[in-house]
Amino acid sequence: MIVNVWIVLRDDAQDAIDERLSWNEETQGPYTGPVSNRTAALFTRMFDRGVVQNIFRVATINARQYTLWNLYFTERGNILQLIQDELDQLALDYPNQFIIGGAWIWDKVKTLARRQVGTQLVVETQTVQRQVREDNPDFQPMEDLPNYDPEPYIFVTRDVEIEVVTGHTGTPTYPIHPQLIELMPDVDDVGTRPTQLTDVNLIAGQPPREFS
C-alpha cells in the first residue's frame, strides 16, 4: 500500500525546509535550525519536485505564498502511523504555515483505486461472462495422429466472478482543505480559474485522486 499526502507550505516554512534539506554538516557545521531530522525526512519523499510544483500554482493567500508538496510513503511496519503522528503534530504546532491538503491510499484491488485516507473500499463480487482458455478435449499429440492437428487449447465463454470497487465508505482522516483549489492551475491559457478540484498530476493510466 502506498500513501500520498499533499502538503501546502507557507513561504517561510518552505524556506526552512529547503535550508534543512540542503544543509551540509561537513561544510556548514551542525544544523541548529527549527526543522528536526524527522520532519526533514518527510520532505525527502517528494519526487520530481520541479515538475510537480511547476504544474500547480503558487497561491497567494493573505499576502503570503503557499506551495504544494506531493509526498509518497510506502507501508512498512508502523511507518505510516509514525508519519501520521508527525504530520498531525506539525499541523498542530504550525497551523498557518503547514497545511495538510489531503491524503490518499493506492489500493491493489484488481485496479488501483485512489481513496482518501480514513475511508474504506466497497468491493462487490459480480458475475460476468469472459473468454477463458481451456484444454481442447479433441486434441491428440501429432505422433498418434500425424494428419490431425487441432489446437491444444480452445477459448470458451464462461461465467466468472470478479471483485469490483463500487464506492467508498467512512470519513477521511484529512478532509480536502478548502484552500487547495487556490493551488490548482488555470483551466485555459487566458487565466480562467477552476471552480472545482480535478486531478492534474497523473501518469498515463493512473486513476485520479478523489476530492469528495
Tab-separated table of C-alpha atoms in Angstrom:
chain	number	residue	atom	x	y	z
A	1	MET	CA	0.000	0.000	0.000
A	2	ILE	CA	1.197	3.487	-0.865
A	3	VAL	CA	0.030	6.673	0.858
A	4	ASN	CA	0.178	10.008	-0.958
A	5	VAL	CA	-0.090	13.264	1.019
A	6	TRP	CA	-0.449	16.785	-0.333
A	7	ILE	CA	1.206	19.300	1.977
A	8	VAL	CA	0.875	23.052	1.439
A	9	LEU	CA	3.735	25.119	2.889
A	10	ARG	CA	3.792	28.838	3.539
A	11	ASP	CA	6.843	30.619	2.093
A	12	ASP	CA	8.709	30.888	5.411
A	13	ALA	CA	8.099	27.206	6.216
A	14	GLN	CA	9.280	26.189	2.756
A	15	ASP	CA	12.436	28.273	3.176
A	16	ALA	CA	13.154	26.463	6.436
A	17	ILE	CA	12.598	23.046	4.836
A	18	ASP	CA	14.774	23.920	1.849
A	19	GLU	CA	17.566	25.112	4.129
A	20	ARG	CA	17.409	21.884	6.153
A	21	LEU	CA	17.358	19.614	3.103
A	22	SER	CA	20.349	21.343	1.545
A	23	TRP	CA	22.365	21.644	4.781
A	24	ASN	CA	25.822	20.082	4.615
A	25	GLU	CA	27.204	19.462	8.082
A	26	GLU	CA	30.682	18.749	6.703
A	27	THR	CA	30.995	22.254	5.287
A	28	GLN	CA	28.453	24.179	7.383
A	29	GLY	CA	28.741	22.507	10.751
A	30	PRO	CA	25.914	21.077	12.869
A	31	TYR	CA	22.418	22.167	11.885
A	32	THR	CA	20.753	24.137	14.684
A	33	GLY	CA	17.617	25.363	12.919
A	34	PRO	CA	13.965	24.581	13.678
A	35	VAL	CA	13.477	21.596	11.337
A	36	SER	CA	14.035	18.244	13.049
A	37	ASN	CA	15.594	15.242	11.337
A	38	ARG	CA	12.222	13.508	11.487
A	39	THR	CA	10.427	16.387	9.795
A	40	ALA	CA	13.157	16.716	7.177
A	41	ALA	CA	12.819	13.003	6.377
A	42	LEU	CA	9.154	13.562	5.442
A	43	PHE	CA	10.068	16.098	2.790
A	44	THR	CA	12.657	13.847	1.166
A	45	ARG	CA	9.680	11.786	-0.027
A	46	MET	CA	8.816	14.207	-2.820
A	47	PHE	CA	9.902	13.069	-6.264
A	48	ASP	CA	10.174	15.192	-9.414
A	49	ARG	CA	9.685	18.282	-7.308
A	50	GLY	CA	10.456	20.711	-10.089
A	51	VAL	CA	7.997	19.094	-12.481
A	52	VAL	CA	5.184	18.725	-9.955
A	53	GLN	CA	5.458	22.204	-8.477
A	54	ASN	CA	5.506	23.727	-11.950
A	55	ILE	CA	2.168	22.057	-12.678
A	56	PHE	CA	0.454	23.709	-9.717
A	57	ARG	CA	0.150	27.372	-8.875
A	58	VAL	CA	1.990	29.107	-6.082
A	59	ALA	CA	-1.029	30.552	-4.314
A	60	THR	CA	-1.043	33.971	-2.664
A	61	ILE	CA	-3.270	33.911	0.415
A	62	ASN	CA	-3.339	36.854	2.836
A	63	ALA	CA	-0.210	38.265	1.163
A	64	ARG	CA	1.786	35.057	1.766
A	65	GLN	CA	2.804	32.474	-0.808
A	66	TYR	CA	1.869	28.803	-0.481
A	67	THR	CA	3.397	25.905	-2.441
A	68	LEU	CA	2.264	22.295	-2.862
A	69	TRP	CA	4.455	19.362	-1.819
A	70	ASN	CA	3.420	15.942	-3.125
A	71	LEU	CA	4.783	13.250	-0.761
A	72	TYR	CA	4.702	9.447	-1.114
A	73	PHE	CA	5.120	6.849	1.629
A	74	THR	CA	5.151	3.046	1.438
A	75	GLU	CA	3.604	0.885	4.150
A	76	ARG	CA	6.336	-0.817	6.167
A	77	GLY	CA	5.873	-1.898	9.776
A	78	ASN	CA	4.357	1.006	11.732
A	79	ILE	CA	5.890	3.675	9.494
A	80	LEU	CA	2.537	5.072	8.357
A	81	GLN	CA	1.404	5.641	11.942
A	82	LEU	CA	4.674	7.426	12.733
A	83	ILE	CA	4.207	9.613	9.659
A	84	GLN	CA	0.646	10.445	10.649
A	85	ASP	CA	1.773	11.360	14.167
A	86	GLU	CA	4.432	13.690	12.756
A	87	LEU	CA	2.021	15.317	10.284
A	88	ASP	CA	-0.594	15.845	12.980
A	89	GLN	CA	1.950	17.449	15.299
A	90	LEU	CA	3.244	19.786	12.589
A	91	ALA	CA	-0.299	20.853	11.695
A	92	LEU	CA	-0.965	21.497	15.390
A	93	ASP	CA	2.265	23.436	16.001
A	94	TYR	CA	2.195	25.459	12.746
A	95	PRO	CA	-1.461	25.789	11.666
A	96	ASN	CA	-0.823	28.794	9.403
A	97	GLN	CA	2.419	27.549	7.859
A	98	PHE	CA	1.763	23.838	7.395
A	99	ILE	CA	-1.498	22.692	5.781
A	100	ILE	CA	-2.458	19.084	5.058
A	101	GLY	CA	-4.343	19.462	1.795
A	102	GLY	CA	-5.460	15.817	1.534
A	103	ALA	CA	-4.183	12.244	1.701
A	104	TRP	CA	-4.873	9.211	-0.493
A	105	ILE	CA	-4.234	5.481	-0.490
A	106	TRP	CA	-3.368	3.327	-3.500
A	107	ASP	CA	-5.213	0.005	-3.069
A	108	LYS	CA	-4.261	-3.083	-5.046
A	109	VAL	CA	-7.739	-4.421	-5.756
A	110	LYS	CA	-7.689	-5.517	-9.406
A	111	THR	CA	-7.094	-1.937	-10.469
A	112	LEU	CA	-5.560	0.744	-8.298
A	113	ALA	CA	-8.097	2.954	-6.578
A	114	ARG	CA	-7.133	6.262	-5.002
A	115	ARG	CA	-9.313	6.590	-1.932
A	116	GLN	CA	-8.825	9.137	0.804
A	117	VAL	CA	-7.054	8.009	3.970
A	118	GLY	CA	-9.649	7.041	6.573
A	119	THR	CA	-12.153	5.654	4.066
A	120	GLN	CA	-12.660	2.035	3.064
A	121	LEU	CA	-13.316	0.490	-0.316
A	122	VAL	CA	-16.717	-1.009	-1.013
A	123	VAL	CA	-15.923	-4.159	-3.003
A	124	GLU	CA	-18.634	-6.331	-4.525
A	125	THR	CA	-18.379	-9.700	-6.214
A	126	GLN	CA	-20.036	-9.678	-9.627
A	127	THR	CA	-20.587	-12.432	-12.150
A	128	VAL	CA	-19.597	-11.588	-15.700
A	129	GLN	CA	-19.028	-13.532	-18.891
A	130	ARG	CA	-15.446	-13.851	-20.013
A	131	GLN	CA	-13.494	-15.723	-22.650
A	132	VAL	CA	-11.338	-18.296	-20.876
A	133	ARG	CA	-8.778	-20.731	-22.230
A	134	GLU	CA	-9.367	-24.421	-21.617
A	135	ASP	CA	-7.816	-27.673	-22.746
A	136	ASN	CA	-9.216	-28.884	-26.046
A	137	PRO	CA	-10.842	-32.294	-25.432
A	138	ASP	CA	-10.307	-33.212	-29.108
A	139	PHE	CA	-6.597	-32.594	-29.009
A	140	GLN	CA	-4.251	-35.539	-29.507
A	141	PRO	CA	-0.492	-35.453	-29.942
A	142	MET	CA	0.730	-35.377	-33.522
A	143	GLU	CA	2.729	-38.571	-33.128
A	144	ASP	CA	-0.525	-40.502	-32.621
A	145	LEU	CA	-2.409	-38.863	-35.479
A	146	PRO	CA	0.117	-37.217	-37.787
A	147	ASN	CA	-2.569	-35.878	-40.141
A	148	TYR	CA	-4.794	-34.433	-37.391
A	149	ASP	CA	-3.514	-31.375	-35.556
A	150	PRO	CA	-6.180	-29.347	-33.687
A	151	GLU	CA	-5.113	-26.632	-31.268
A	152	PRO	CA	-4.320	-27.907	-27.760
A	153	TYR	CA	-6.430	-25.107	-26.244
A	154	ILE	CA	-9.798	-23.581	-27.025
A	155	PHE	CA	-11.488	-20.398	-25.837
A	156	VAL	CA	-14.978	-20.665	-24.386
A	157	THR	CA	-17.373	-18.231	-22.722
A	158	ARG	CA	-17.841	-18.870	-19.018
A	159	ASP	CA	-19.404	-17.099	-16.071
A	160	VAL	CA	-16.623	-15.855	-13.795
A	161	GLU	CA	-16.722	-13.960	-10.518
A	162	ILE	CA	-14.727	-10.762	-10.231
A	163	GLU	CA	-14.257	-8.168	-7.492
A	164	VAL	CA	-15.420	-4.686	-8.447
A	165	VAL	CA	-14.851	-1.487	-6.471
A	166	THR	CA	-18.264	0.193	-6.342
A	167	GLY	CA	-17.521	3.049	-3.964
A	168	HIS	CA	-16.106	4.087	-0.627
A	169	THR	CA	-17.356	4.457	2.907
A	170	GLY	CA	-16.095	6.213	6.019
A	171	THR	CA	-14.766	9.676	6.874
A	172	PRO	CA	-11.437	10.971	5.531
A	173	THR	CA	-8.721	11.440	8.143
A	174	TYR	CA	-7.616	14.591	6.318
A	175	PRO	CA	-10.600	16.246	4.620
A	176	ILE	CA	-9.761	18.182	1.473
A	177	HIS	CA	-8.623	21.621	2.585
A	178	PRO	CA	-10.851	24.402	1.209
A	179	GLN	CA	-7.872	26.496	0.084
A	180	LEU	CA	-6.436	23.668	-2.005
A	181	ILE	CA	-8.274	24.941	-5.074
A	182	GLU	CA	-6.122	28.081	-4.949
A	183	LEU	CA	-3.160	25.915	-5.988
A	184	MET	CA	-4.909	24.349	-8.971
A	185	PRO	CA	-3.634	25.531	-12.364
A	186	ASP	CA	-5.730	27.681	-14.695
A	187	VAL	CA	-8.104	25.733	-16.912
A	188	ASP	CA	-7.010	27.582	-20.073
A	189	ASP	CA	-4.360	29.907	-21.456
A	190	VAL	CA	-6.236	33.104	-20.601
A	191	GLY	CA	-6.215	32.642	-16.835
A	192	THR	CA	-9.654	31.161	-16.177
A	193	ARG	CA	-9.668	29.784	-12.658
A	194	PRO	CA	-11.168	26.341	-11.899
A	195	THR	CA	-14.394	26.102	-9.944
A	196	GLN	CA	-13.760	22.578	-8.660
A	197	LEU	CA	-10.823	20.350	-7.846
A	198	THR	CA	-9.575	17.979	-10.536
A	199	ASP	CA	-6.504	15.774	-10.588
A	200	VAL	CA	-3.819	17.202	-12.858
A	201	ASN	CA	-0.747	15.320	-11.615
A	202	LEU	CA	-1.258	11.917	-13.254
A	203	ILE	CA	0.957	9.436	-15.038
A	204	ALA	CA	-0.705	7.799	-18.053
A	205	GLY	CA	-3.182	5.164	-16.928
A	206	GLN	CA	-3.409	6.257	-13.292
A	207	PRO	CA	-6.871	6.748	-11.788
A	208	PRO	CA	-7.471	10.251	-10.403
A	209	ARG	CA	-7.488	11.145	-6.744
A	210	GLU	CA	-10.876	11.592	-5.132
A	211	PHE	CA	-11.697	15.032	-3.797
A	212	SER	CA	-15.143	14.354	-2.333
